[in-house]
PDB file of C-alpha atoms and ligand atoms in Angstrom:
ATOM      1  CA  MET A 260       0.000   0.000   0.000  1.00  0.00           C
ATOM      2  CA  LYS A 261       1.491   3.311  -1.124  1.00  0.00           C
ATOM      3  CA  SER A 262       0.154   6.611   0.092  1.00  0.00           C
ATOM      4  CA  GLY A 263       1.109  10.230   0.464  1.00  0.00           C
ATOM      5  CA  PHE A 264       0.319  13.897   0.116  1.00  0.00           C
ATOM      6  CA  VAL A 265       0.960  15.772  -3.114  1.00  0.00           C
ATOM      7  CA  ALA A 266       0.759  19.575  -2.984  1.00  0.00           C
ATOM      8  CA  ILE A 267      -0.142  21.316  -6.232  1.00  0.00           C
ATOM      9  CA  VAL A 268       1.464  24.747  -6.074  1.00  0.00           C
ATOM     10  CA  GLY A 269       2.464  27.502  -8.455  1.00  0.00           C
ATOM     11  CA  ARG A 270       1.698  30.974  -9.688  1.00  0.00           C
ATOM     12  CA  PRO A 271      -1.924  32.079 -10.178  1.00  0.00           C
ATOM     13  CA  ASN A 272      -3.790  30.784 -13.231  1.00  0.00           C
ATOM     14  CA  ALA A 273      -1.336  27.970 -14.027  1.00  0.00           C
ATOM     15  CA  GLY A 274      -4.173  25.432 -13.924  1.00  0.00           C
ATOM     16  CA  LYS A 275      -3.725  23.920 -10.449  1.00  0.00           C
ATOM     17  CA  SER A 276      -7.424  23.600  -9.679  1.00  0.00           C
ATOM     18  CA  THR A 277      -8.129  22.280 -13.164  1.00  0.00           C
ATOM     19  CA  LEU A 278      -5.530  19.577 -12.513  1.00  0.00           C
ATOM     20  CA  LEU A 279      -7.044  18.649  -9.153  1.00  0.00           C
ATOM     21  CA  ASN A 280     -10.447  18.243 -10.787  1.00  0.00           C
ATOM     22  CA  ALA A 281      -8.987  16.275 -13.700  1.00  0.00           C
ATOM     23  CA  LEU A 282      -7.109  13.876 -11.406  1.00  0.00           C
ATOM     24  CA  LEU A 283     -10.199  13.232  -9.307  1.00  0.00           C
ATOM     25  CA  GLY A 284     -12.602  13.162 -12.235  1.00  0.00           C
ATOM     26  CA  LYS A 285     -14.963  15.595 -10.545  1.00  0.00           C
ATOM     27  CA  LYS A 286     -15.207  19.275  -9.774  1.00  0.00           C
ATOM     28  CA  LEU A 287     -13.790  19.757  -6.298  1.00  0.00           C
ATOM     29  CA  ALA A 288     -12.326  23.209  -6.886  1.00  0.00           C
ATOM     30  CA  ILE A 289     -13.709  26.160  -8.791  1.00  0.00           C
ATOM     31  CA  THR A 290     -11.699  27.293 -11.798  1.00  0.00           C
ATOM     32  CA  THR A 291     -11.880  30.501 -13.805  1.00  0.00           C
ATOM     33  CA  HIS A 292      -9.758  32.317 -16.361  1.00  0.00           C
ATOM     34  CA  LYS A 293      -8.973  34.990 -13.745  1.00  0.00           C
ATOM     35  CA  ALA A 294      -5.921  34.868 -11.495  1.00  0.00           C
ATOM     36  CA  GLN A 295      -6.296  34.221  -7.767  1.00  0.00           C
ATOM     37  CA  THR A 296      -9.449  32.188  -7.986  1.00  0.00           C
ATOM     38  CA  THR A 297      -8.485  29.696  -5.273  1.00  0.00           C
ATOM     39  CA  ARG A 298      -8.155  31.078  -1.746  1.00  0.00           C
ATOM     40  CA  ASN A 299      -8.107  27.979   0.452  1.00  0.00           C
ATOM     41  CA  SER A 300      -6.318  24.692   0.134  1.00  0.00           C
ATOM     42  CA  ILE A 301      -8.651  22.036  -1.224  1.00  0.00           C
ATOM     43  CA  LEU A 302      -8.092  18.303  -0.790  1.00  0.00           C
ATOM     44  CA  GLY A 303      -8.923  15.616  -3.298  1.00  0.00           C
ATOM     45  CA  ILE A 304      -8.341  11.993  -2.346  1.00  0.00           C
ATOM     46  CA  LEU A 305      -7.503   9.514  -5.084  1.00  0.00           C
ATOM     47  CA  ASN A 306      -8.144   5.929  -4.058  1.00  0.00           C
ATOM     48  CA  LYS A 307      -6.942   2.979  -6.091  1.00  0.00           C
ATOM     49  CA  GLU A 308      -6.066  -0.550  -5.226  1.00  0.00           C
ATOM     50  CA  ASP A 309      -2.957  -0.342  -3.028  1.00  0.00           C
ATOM     51  CA  LEU A 310      -2.724   3.420  -3.517  1.00  0.00           C
ATOM     52  CA  GLN A 311      -4.055   6.561  -1.859  1.00  0.00           C
ATOM     53  CA  ILE A 312      -2.868   9.962  -2.968  1.00  0.00           C
ATOM     54  CA  VAL A 313      -4.139  13.054  -1.202  1.00  0.00           C
ATOM     55  CA  PHE A 314      -3.823  15.945  -3.642  1.00  0.00           C
ATOM     56  CA  ILE A 315      -3.868  19.439  -2.221  1.00  0.00           C
ATOM     57  CA  ASP A 316      -4.818  22.311  -4.485  1.00  0.00           C
ATOM     58  CA  THR A 317      -3.453  25.607  -3.162  1.00  0.00           C
ATOM     59  CA  PRO A 318      -3.875  29.332  -3.848  1.00  0.00           C
ATOM     60  CA  GLY A 319      -1.614  30.755  -6.549  1.00  0.00           C
ATOM     61  CA  ILE A 320       1.458  32.332  -5.001  1.00  0.00           C
ATOM     62  CA  HIS A 321       1.585  36.037  -5.855  1.00  0.00           C
ATOM     63  CA  GLU A 322       2.858  39.337  -4.528  1.00  0.00           C
ATOM     64  CA  ALA A 323       0.443  39.911  -1.670  1.00  0.00           C
ATOM     65  CA  LYS A 324      -0.995  43.363  -1.115  1.00  0.00           C
ATOM     66  CA  THR A 325      -3.555  42.477   1.567  1.00  0.00           C
ATOM     67  CA  TYR A 326      -3.855  40.219   4.626  1.00  0.00           C
ATOM     68  CA  LEU A 327      -5.952  37.901   2.518  1.00  0.00           C
ATOM     69  CA  GLY A 328      -3.149  37.701  -0.047  1.00  0.00           C
ATOM     70  CA  SER A 329      -0.593  36.913   2.663  1.00  0.00           C
ATOM     71  CA  TYR A 330      -2.882  34.251   4.093  1.00  0.00           C
ATOM     72  CA  MET A 331      -3.186  32.679   0.643  1.00  0.00           C
ATOM     73  CA  ASN A 332       0.569  32.581   0.076  1.00  0.00           C
ATOM     74  CA  LYS A 333       1.231  31.273   3.576  1.00  0.00           C
ATOM     75  CA  GLU A 334      -1.311  28.529   3.030  1.00  0.00           C
ATOM     76  CA  ALA A 335       0.321  27.454  -0.233  1.00  0.00           C
ATOM     77  CA  TYR A 336       3.805  27.312   1.294  1.00  0.00           C
ATOM     78  CA  ALA A 337       2.577  25.489   4.403  1.00  0.00           C
ATOM     79  CA  GLN A 338       0.856  22.822   2.336  1.00  0.00           C
ATOM     80  CA  ALA A 339       3.935  22.405   0.156  1.00  0.00           C
ATOM     81  CA  ASN A 340       6.146  22.100   3.212  1.00  0.00           C
ATOM     82  CA  GLY A 341       3.994  19.334   4.669  1.00  0.00           C
ATOM     83  CA  ALA A 342       3.733  17.269   1.496  1.00  0.00           C
ATOM     84  CA  ASP A 343       5.606  14.161   0.338  1.00  0.00           C
ATOM     85  CA  LEU A 344       5.793  15.490  -3.194  1.00  0.00           C
ATOM     86  CA  ILE A 345       5.291  18.912  -4.750  1.00  0.00           C
ATOM     87  CA  TYR A 346       3.865  19.523  -8.205  1.00  0.00           C
ATOM     88  CA  TYR A 347       5.098  22.917  -9.341  1.00  0.00           C
ATOM     89  CA  MET A 348       2.590  23.967 -11.984  1.00  0.00           C
ATOM     90  CA  ILE A 349       3.841  26.109 -14.826  1.00  0.00           C
ATOM     91  CA  ASP A 350       1.735  27.648 -17.573  1.00  0.00           C
ATOM     92  CA  ALA A 351       3.692  26.250 -20.529  1.00  0.00           C
ATOM     93  CA  THR A 352       2.486  29.090 -22.750  1.00  0.00           C
ATOM     94  CA  LYS A 353       4.436  31.432 -20.494  1.00  0.00           C
ATOM     95  CA  GLY A 354       7.279  29.345 -19.068  1.00  0.00           C
ATOM     96  CA  LEU A 355       9.276  30.129 -15.947  1.00  0.00           C
ATOM     97  CA  ASN A 356      10.063  33.724 -15.045  1.00  0.00           C
ATOM     98  CA  ASN A 357      11.514  35.771 -12.177  1.00  0.00           C
ATOM     99  CA  ASP A 358       8.361  35.477 -10.090  1.00  0.00           C
ATOM    100  CA  ASP A 359       8.654  31.693 -10.270  1.00  0.00           C
ATOM    101  CA  LYS A 360      12.282  31.932  -9.212  1.00  0.00           C
ATOM    102  CA  LYS A 361      11.432  33.538  -5.879  1.00  0.00           C
ATOM    103  CA  VAL A 362       8.811  30.896  -5.176  1.00  0.00           C
ATOM    104  CA  LEU A 363      11.015  28.023  -6.303  1.00  0.00           C
ATOM    105  CA  ASP A 364      13.982  29.129  -4.210  1.00  0.00           C
ATOM    106  CA  LYS A 365      11.768  28.843  -1.161  1.00  0.00           C
ATOM    107  CA  LEU A 366      10.183  25.540  -2.198  1.00  0.00           C
ATOM    108  CA  PHE A 367      13.551  23.908  -2.891  1.00  0.00           C
ATOM    109  CA  SER A 368      14.699  24.852   0.624  1.00  0.00           C
ATOM    110  CA  TYR A 369      12.119  22.372   2.006  1.00  0.00           C
ATOM    111  CA  ASP A 370      14.036  19.403   0.657  1.00  0.00           C
ATOM    112  CA  ILE A 371      10.921  17.706  -0.720  1.00  0.00           C
ATOM    113  CA  PRO A 372      10.936  16.239  -4.255  1.00  0.00           C
ATOM    114  CA  ILE A 373       9.510  18.717  -6.751  1.00  0.00           C
ATOM    115  CA  PHE A 374       8.122  17.937 -10.212  1.00  0.00           C
ATOM    116  CA  ALA A 375       7.877  20.663 -12.830  1.00  0.00           C
ATOM    117  CA  ILE A 376       4.465  20.242 -14.403  1.00  0.00           C
ATOM    118  CA  PHE A 377       4.236  22.107 -17.686  1.00  0.00           C
ATOM    119  CA  ASN A 378       0.517  22.606 -18.181  1.00  0.00           C
ATOM    120  CA  LYS A 379      -1.576  23.797 -21.137  1.00  0.00           C
ATOM    121  CA  ILE A 380       0.505  21.917 -23.712  1.00  0.00           C
ATOM    122  CA  ASP A 381      -2.581  21.910 -25.931  1.00  0.00           C
ATOM    123  CA  GLU A 382      -1.813  25.576 -26.543  1.00  0.00           C
ATOM    124  CA  ILE A 383       1.890  25.511 -27.416  1.00  0.00           C
ATOM    125  CA  SER A 384       4.178  24.224 -30.150  1.00  0.00           C
ATOM    126  CA  SER A 385       6.466  21.322 -29.289  1.00  0.00           C
ATOM    127  CA  ASP A 386       9.547  23.440 -30.107  1.00  0.00           C
ATOM    128  CA  LYS A 387       8.619  26.041 -27.513  1.00  0.00           C
ATOM    129  CA  LEU A 388       7.747  23.322 -25.005  1.00  0.00           C
ATOM    130  CA  ILE A 389      11.115  21.606 -25.411  1.00  0.00           C
ATOM    131  CA  GLU A 390      12.915  24.929 -25.037  1.00  0.00           C
ATOM    132  CA  ARG A 391      11.024  25.763 -21.812  1.00  0.00           C
ATOM    133  CA  CYS A 392      11.428  22.316 -20.327  1.00  0.00           C
ATOM    134  CA  SER A 393      15.133  22.343 -20.985  1.00  0.00           C
ATOM    135  CA  TYR A 394      15.431  25.772 -19.326  1.00  0.00           C
ATOM    136  CA  ALA A 395      13.691  24.316 -16.272  1.00  0.00           C
ATOM    137  CA  SER A 396      15.974  21.298 -16.151  1.00  0.00           C
ATOM    138  CA  THR A 397      19.179  23.311 -16.434  1.00  0.00           C
ATOM    139  CA  HIS A 398      18.202  25.968 -13.877  1.00  0.00           C
ATOM    140  CA  TYR A 399      16.480  23.898 -11.188  1.00  0.00           C
ATOM    141  CA  ASP A 400      16.796  20.551  -9.535  1.00  0.00           C
ATOM    142  CA  PHE A 401      13.358  19.214 -10.487  1.00  0.00           C
ATOM    143  CA  LYS A 402      13.072  15.472  -9.936  1.00  0.00           C
ATOM    144  CA  GLU A 403      10.898  15.123 -13.014  1.00  0.00           C
ATOM    145  CA  ILE A 404       9.633  17.397 -15.763  1.00  0.00           C
ATOM    146  CA  ILE A 405       6.216  16.386 -16.998  1.00  0.00           C
ATOM    147  CA  PRO A 406       4.216  18.133 -19.706  1.00  0.00           C
ATOM    148  CA  ILE A 407       0.432  17.820 -19.403  1.00  0.00           C
ATOM    149  CA  SER A 408      -2.840  19.344 -20.384  1.00  0.00           C
ATOM    150  CA  ALA A 409      -5.099  19.399 -17.347  1.00  0.00           C
ATOM    151  CA  LEU A 410      -7.957  20.666 -19.467  1.00  0.00           C
ATOM    152  CA  GLU A 411      -7.669  17.924 -22.094  1.00  0.00           C
ATOM    153  CA  LYS A 412      -6.602  15.323 -19.506  1.00  0.00           C
ATOM    154  CA  GLU A 413      -3.442  14.655 -21.477  1.00  0.00           C
ATOM    155  CA  ASN A 414      -0.526  12.712 -19.968  1.00  0.00           C
ATOM    156  CA  LEU A 415      -2.170  12.410 -16.551  1.00  0.00           C
ATOM    157  CA  ASP A 416      -1.633   8.636 -16.431  1.00  0.00           C
ATOM    158  CA  GLU A 417       2.074   9.199 -16.896  1.00  0.00           C
ATOM    159  CA  LEU A 418       2.013  11.832 -14.150  1.00  0.00           C
ATOM    160  CA  LEU A 419       0.318   9.445 -11.738  1.00  0.00           C
ATOM    161  CA  LYS A 420       2.597   6.544 -12.580  1.00  0.00           C
ATOM    162  CA  THR A 421       5.712   8.647 -12.022  1.00  0.00           C
ATOM    163  CA  SER A 422       4.307  10.166  -8.813  1.00  0.00           C
ATOM    164  CA  GLU A 423       3.776   6.714  -7.321  1.00  0.00           C
ATOM    165  CA  GLU A 424       7.528   6.119  -7.440  1.00  0.00           C
ATOM    166  CA  TYR A 425       8.021   9.036  -5.064  1.00  0.00           C
ATOM    167  CA  LEU A 426       5.493   7.887  -2.478  1.00  0.00           C
ATOM    168  CA  ASN A 427       6.246   5.600   0.411  1.00  0.00           C
ATOM    169  CA  ASP A 428       4.672   2.461   1.693  1.00  0.00           C
ATOM    170  CA  GLY A 429       2.219   3.981   3.993  1.00  0.00           C
ATOM    171  CA  ILE A 430      -0.982   4.055   5.855  1.00  0.00           C
ATOM    172  CA  LEU A 431      -4.463   4.821   4.707  1.00  0.00           C
ATOM    173  CA  TYR A 432      -5.019   8.476   5.631  1.00  0.00           C
ATOM    174  CA  TYR A 433      -8.704   8.537   4.767  1.00  0.00           C
ATOM    175  CA  PRO A 434     -11.378   5.872   4.326  1.00  0.00           C
ATOM    176  CA  LYS A 435     -11.209   4.290   0.869  1.00  0.00           C
ATOM    177  CA  ASP A 436     -14.558   5.739  -0.188  1.00  0.00           C
ATOM    178  CA  GLN A 437     -13.756   9.327   0.790  1.00  0.00           C
ATOM    179  CA  GLU A 438     -12.969  11.712  -2.066  1.00  0.00           C
ATOM    180  CA  ASP A 439     -12.826  15.071  -0.354  1.00  0.00           C
ATOM    181  CA  VAL A 440     -13.039  16.794   3.004  1.00  0.00           C
ATOM    182  CA  SER A 441     -14.700  20.081   2.071  1.00  0.00           C
ATOM    183  CA  THR A 442     -17.917  20.923   3.892  1.00  0.00           C
ATOM    184  CA  LEU A 443     -21.135  21.445   2.008  1.00  0.00           C
ATOM    185  CA  GLU A 444     -21.142  25.084   3.114  1.00  0.00           C
ATOM    186  CA  PHE A 445     -17.681  25.580   1.645  1.00  0.00           C
ATOM    187  CA  LYS A 446     -18.651  23.970  -1.662  1.00  0.00           C
ATOM    188  CA  ILE A 447     -21.767  26.119  -1.936  1.00  0.00           C
ATOM    189  CA  SER A 448     -19.959  29.337  -1.060  1.00  0.00           C
ATOM    190  CA  GLU A 449     -17.305  28.524  -3.664  1.00  0.00           C
ATOM    191  CA  ILE A 450     -19.925  27.941  -6.350  1.00  0.00           C
ATOM    192  CA  ILE A 451     -21.417  31.365  -5.597  1.00  0.00           C
ATOM    193  CA  ARG A 452     -17.953  32.943  -5.611  1.00  0.00           C
ATOM    194  CA  GLU A 453     -17.202  31.344  -8.975  1.00  0.00           C
ATOM    195  CA  LYS A 454     -20.294  32.957 -10.486  1.00  0.00           C
ATOM    196  CA  ILE A 455     -19.271  36.331  -9.047  1.00  0.00           C
ATOM    197  CA  ILE A 456     -15.766  36.011 -10.494  1.00  0.00           C
ATOM    198  CA  LEU A 457     -17.153  35.042 -13.897  1.00  0.00           C
ATOM    199  CA  ASN A 458     -19.659  37.898 -14.010  1.00  0.00           C
ATOM    200  CA  THR A 459     -17.708  40.831 -12.592  1.00  0.00           C
ATOM    201  CA  PHE A 460     -14.607  42.665 -13.742  1.00  0.00           C
ATOM    202  CA  GLU A 461     -11.338  44.257 -12.723  1.00  0.00           C
ATOM    203  CA  GLU A 462     -10.835  44.382  -8.959  1.00  0.00           C
ATOM    204  CA  VAL A 463     -14.346  43.318  -7.930  1.00  0.00           C
ATOM    205  CA  PRO A 464     -13.778  39.522  -8.069  1.00  0.00           C
ATOM    206  CA  HIS A 465     -10.666  39.856  -5.931  1.00  0.00           C
ATOM    207  CA  LEU A 466     -12.365  41.968  -3.277  1.00  0.00           C
ATOM    208  CA  THR A 467     -15.451  39.842  -2.776  1.00  0.00           C
ATOM    209  CA  ALA A 468     -16.174  36.937  -0.445  1.00  0.00           C
ATOM    210  CA  VAL A 469     -19.161  34.713   0.269  1.00  0.00           C
ATOM    211  CA  LYS A 470     -20.508  33.501   3.572  1.00  0.00           C
ATOM    212  CA  ILE A 471     -23.294  30.988   4.074  1.00  0.00           C
ATOM    213  CA  ASP A 472     -25.604  32.355   6.779  1.00  0.00           C
ATOM    214  CA  GLU A 473     -28.241  29.686   6.789  1.00  0.00           C
ATOM    215  CA  TYR A 474     -28.591  26.197   5.380  1.00  0.00           C
ATOM    216  CA  LYS A 475     -31.711  24.107   5.769  1.00  0.00           C
ATOM    217  CA  GLU A 476     -32.419  20.913   3.960  1.00  0.00           C
ATOM    218  CA  THR A 477     -35.532  18.793   3.614  1.00  0.00           C
ATOM    219  CA  ASP A 478     -36.029  15.669   1.503  1.00  0.00           C
ATOM    220  CA  SER A 479     -37.113  17.700  -1.481  1.00  0.00           C
ATOM    221  CA  LYS A 480     -35.349  21.037  -1.224  1.00  0.00           C
ATOM    222  CA  ALA A 481     -32.518  23.108   0.221  1.00  0.00           C
ATOM    223  CA  LEU A 482     -33.011  26.622   1.579  1.00  0.00           C
ATOM    224  CA  ILE A 483     -29.819  28.616   1.509  1.00  0.00           C
ATOM    225  CA  GLU A 484     -29.104  32.165   2.626  1.00  0.00           C
ATOM    226  CA  ALA A 485     -25.731  33.641   1.790  1.00  0.00           C
ATOM    227  CA  SER A 486     -24.030  37.019   2.118  1.00  0.00           C
ATOM    228  CA  ILE A 487     -21.800  38.428  -0.541  1.00  0.00           C
ATOM    229  CA  ILE A 488     -19.226  40.533   1.259  1.00  0.00           C
ATOM    230  CA  VAL A 489     -17.904  43.474  -0.741  1.00  0.00           C
ATOM    231  CA  ASN A 490     -15.184  45.963   0.024  1.00  0.00           C
ATOM    232  CA  LYS A 491     -17.004  49.198  -0.699  1.00  0.00           C
ATOM    233  CA  GLN A 492     -20.380  50.694  -1.512  1.00  0.00           C
ATOM    234  CA  SER A 493     -19.675  51.058  -5.239  1.00  0.00           C
ATOM    235  CA  HIS A 494     -19.008  47.328  -5.474  1.00  0.00           C
ATOM    236  CA  LYS A 495     -22.350  46.613  -3.875  1.00  0.00           C
ATOM    237  CA  ALA A 496     -24.027  48.511  -6.696  1.00  0.00           C
ATOM    238  CA  ILE A 497     -22.025  46.516  -9.266  1.00  0.00           C
ATOM    239  CA  ILE A 498     -22.936  43.149  -7.758  1.00  0.00           C
ATOM    240  CA  ILE A 499     -26.608  44.066  -7.493  1.00  0.00           C
ATOM    241  CA  GLY A 500     -26.698  45.546 -10.992  1.00  0.00           C
ATOM    242  CA  LYS A 501     -29.453  47.462 -12.728  1.00  0.00           C
ATOM    243  CA  GLN A 502     -32.698  46.584 -10.970  1.00  0.00           C
ATOM    244  CA  GLY A 503     -30.992  43.608  -9.412  1.00  0.00           C
ATOM    245  CA  SER A 504     -30.118  42.082 -12.760  1.00  0.00           C
ATOM    246  CA  MET A 505     -26.551  41.087 -11.860  1.00  0.00           C
ATOM    247  CA  LEU A 506     -27.501  39.529  -8.555  1.00  0.00           C
ATOM    248  CA  LYS A 507     -30.246  37.608 -10.307  1.00  0.00           C
ATOM    249  CA  LYS A 508     -27.778  36.332 -12.899  1.00  0.00           C
ATOM    250  CA  ILE A 509     -25.338  35.205 -10.195  1.00  0.00           C
ATOM    251  CA  ASN A 510     -28.164  33.593  -8.248  1.00  0.00           C
ATOM    252  CA  MET A 511     -29.487  31.665 -11.244  1.00  0.00           C
ATOM    253  CA  ALA A 512     -26.068  30.384 -12.305  1.00  0.00           C
ATOM    254  CA  ALA A 513     -25.153  29.392  -8.740  1.00  0.00           C
ATOM    255  CA  SER A 514     -28.514  27.752  -8.076  1.00  0.00           C
ATOM    256  CA  ARG A 515     -28.092  25.595 -11.159  1.00  0.00           C
ATOM    257  CA  ASP A 516     -24.743  24.230  -9.949  1.00  0.00           C
ATOM    258  CA  ILE A 517     -25.868  23.843  -6.339  1.00  0.00           C
ATOM    259  CA  LYS A 518     -28.899  21.910  -7.532  1.00  0.00           C
ATOM    260  CA  GLU A 519     -26.584  19.561  -9.388  1.00  0.00           C
ATOM    261  CA  LEU A 520     -24.443  19.156  -6.284  1.00  0.00           C
ATOM    262  CA  LEU A 521     -27.324  18.460  -3.907  1.00  0.00           C
ATOM    263  CA  ARG A 522     -29.628  16.793  -6.422  1.00  0.00           C
ATOM    264  CA  LYS A 523     -32.623  18.643  -5.092  1.00  0.00           C
ATOM    265  CA  ARG A 524     -34.497  21.882  -5.551  1.00  0.00           C
ATOM    266  CA  VAL A 525     -32.573  24.929  -4.355  1.00  0.00           C
ATOM    267  CA  ILE A 526     -33.968  28.164  -3.003  1.00  0.00           C
ATOM    268  CA  LEU A 527     -31.068  30.551  -2.757  1.00  0.00           C
ATOM    269  CA  SER A 528     -31.285  34.025  -1.229  1.00  0.00           C
ATOM    270  CA  LEU A 529     -28.314  36.324  -1.716  1.00  0.00           C
ATOM    271  CA  TYR A 530     -27.629  39.488   0.259  1.00  0.00           C
ATOM    272  CA  VAL A 531     -24.860  41.963  -0.485  1.00  0.00           C
ATOM    273  CA  LYS A 532     -23.069  43.484   2.497  1.00  0.00           C
ATOM    274  CA  VAL A 533     -20.382  46.139   2.604  1.00  0.00           C
ATOM    275  CA  GLU A 534     -17.520  45.417   4.986  1.00  0.00           C
ATOM    276  CA  GLU A 535     -14.993  48.186   4.458  1.00  0.00           C
ATOM    277  CA  ASP A 536     -11.498  46.799   3.910  1.00  0.00           C
ATOM    278  CA  TRP A 537     -12.441  43.277   5.018  1.00  0.00           C
ATOM    279  CA  LEU A 538      -9.373  41.887   3.256  1.00  0.00           C
ATOM    280  CA  ASN A 539      -7.148  43.487   5.840  1.00  0.00           C
ATOM    281  CA  LYS A 540      -9.103  42.602   8.962  1.00  0.00           C
ATOM    282  CA  GLU A 541      -7.890  39.473  10.641  1.00  0.00           C
ATOM    283  CA  LYS A 542     -11.106  38.737  12.512  1.00  0.00           C
ATOM    284  CA  LYS A 543     -13.206  39.195   9.398  1.00  0.00           C
ATOM    285  CA  LEU A 544     -10.898  36.877   7.450  1.00  0.00           C
ATOM    286  CA  PHE A 545     -11.163  34.286  10.200  1.00  0.00           C
ATOM    287  CA  ASP A 546     -14.974  34.467  10.091  1.00  0.00           C
ATOM    288  CA  LEU A 547     -14.857  33.917   6.353  1.00  0.00           C
ATOM    289  CA  GLY A 548     -12.700  30.816   6.692  1.00  0.00           C
ATOM    290  CA  TYR A 549      -9.408  32.397   5.718  1.00  0.00           C
ATOM    291  CA  PHE A 550      -6.966  31.396   8.410  1.00  0.00           C
ATOM    292  CA  ASN A 551      -3.877  29.205   8.563  1.00  0.00           C
ATOM    293  CA  GLU A 552      -4.013  26.202  10.822  1.00  0.00           C
ATOM    294  CA  ASN A 553      -0.315  25.659  10.948  1.00  0.00           C
TER     295      ASN A 553
HETATM  296  N1  LIG B  89      -5.733  25.512 -22.726  1.00  0.00           N
HETATM  297  C1  LIG B  89      -5.664  25.092 -21.473  1.00  0.00           C
HETATM  298  N2  LIG B  89      -6.188  25.836 -20.485  1.00  0.00           N
HETATM  299  C2  LIG B  89      -6.108  25.369 -19.229  1.00  0.00           C
HETATM  300  C3  LIG B  89      -5.490  24.146 -18.908  1.00  0.00           C
HETATM  301  N3  LIG B  89      -5.555  23.981 -17.572  1.00  0.00           N
HETATM  302  C4  LIG B  89      -6.209  25.055 -17.083  1.00  0.00           C
HETATM  303  N4  LIG B  89      -6.541  25.902 -18.067  1.00  0.00           N
HETATM  304  C5  LIG B  89      -7.260  27.173 -17.958  1.00  0.00           C
HETATM  305  O1  LIG B  89      -6.484  28.078 -17.208  1.00  0.00           O
HETATM  306  C6  LIG B  89      -7.329  28.924 -16.420  1.00  0.00           C
HETATM  307  C7  LIG B  89      -6.911  28.855 -14.977  1.00  0.00           C
HETATM  308  O2  LIG B  89      -7.178  27.571 -14.461  1.00  0.00           O
HETATM  309  P1  LIG B  89      -7.283  27.293 -12.892  1.00  0.00           P
HETATM  310  O3  LIG B  89      -7.315  25.821 -12.730  1.00  0.00           O
HETATM  311  O4  LIG B  89      -8.373  28.088 -12.284  1.00  0.00           O
HETATM  312  O5  LIG B  89      -5.880  27.878 -12.431  1.00  0.00           O
HETATM  313  P2  LIG B  89      -5.251  27.933 -10.958  1.00  0.00           P
HETATM  314  O6  LIG B  89      -3.814  27.646 -11.098  1.00  0.00           O
HETATM  315  O7  LIG B  89      -6.023  27.067 -10.040  1.00  0.00           O
HETATM  316  O8  LIG B  89      -5.453  29.470 -10.607  1.00  0.00           O
HETATM  317  P3  LIG B  89      -5.540  30.181  -9.153  1.00  0.00           P
HETATM  318  O9  LIG B  89      -6.536  29.437  -8.337  1.00  0.00           O
HETATM  319  O10 LIG B  89      -5.976  31.551  -9.482  1.00  0.00           O
HETATM  320  O11 LIG B  89      -4.159  30.151  -8.594  1.00  0.00           O
HETATM  321  C8  LIG B  89      -8.759  28.439 -16.671  1.00  0.00           C
HETATM  322  O12 LIG B  89      -9.340  29.261 -17.648  1.00  0.00           O
HETATM  323  C9  LIG B  89      -8.558  27.026 -17.174  1.00  0.00           C
HETATM  324  O13 LIG B  89      -9.592  26.565 -18.016  1.00  0.00           O
HETATM  325  C10 LIG B  89      -4.936  23.370 -19.982  1.00  0.00           C
HETATM  326  O14 LIG B  89      -4.385  22.281 -19.820  1.00  0.00           O
HETATM  327  N5  LIG B  89      -5.061  23.904 -21.226  1.00  0.00           N
HETATM  328 MG1  LIG B  90      -7.084  27.511  -8.375  1.00  0.00          MG
END
């Protein structure tokens, strides 16, 4: 029996959450085309005969400008530091740059095997890919360099097979039938946040959070009340939209996905609340589930 923890880390938008979902064959983490979508670490447990890999999706490491940003970076580093193996995700269409260097210098100091995962190979020529992979292999001590497409599920079998070699004979960390550890409230709040990110622009997605205030379930339906926390009054107007049109759009899109998750009728009520500068208030962040355990 082999088992272990694999942390998926990297810069924002590299495709970490897409990879987690692809490896588990279900949507455990929200993904969008905008950077800094993921804010918490999200576990996905892959169970096979004689194998259990706990994958940990983490927030993209970036230059933090708020407490929330620092929390996100700290979370990513902490998860990497506790793992048996680190996948360093690189957007192959961009390659490694100076921002990666800072992150990698820190990750390599942990003395944990690191794979360079070149993602999005469906969008790049093989010449460019070879050039970028060879740069990675000459400049860093990656144990393996593996090109994949998380979106097209390309080369994931190879990734898994190679990863197994770096795991130890171990114990079962979770029951064999468990695939994730996220609470229902977390999953629902993330679905709502995804719809906000997809429907709003510029700084608004980054300055918005979601909190589930009430959750009631009967056999036939779920009643959910959630607050959308915004940073300032003008953002409240944006999220509500003309005659409530934006909020309605977010509600409809979220309800559809929540219904699929719960497999029952969903009555979702959304309220928009202004909490000035919530991203820099430790207590507020704690209440919203943004705190480091380690
Ligand atoms: N073409 C292509 N796009 C991809 C691939 N993997 C991910 N993407 C896209 O890249 C964007 C970012 O994906 P995410 O999975 O949200 O990226 P992330 O690394 O989790 O980003 P953060 O959570 O912000 O750090 C999305 O639009 C994905 O659809 C891939 O293999 N090929
Ligand atoms: Mg993500």
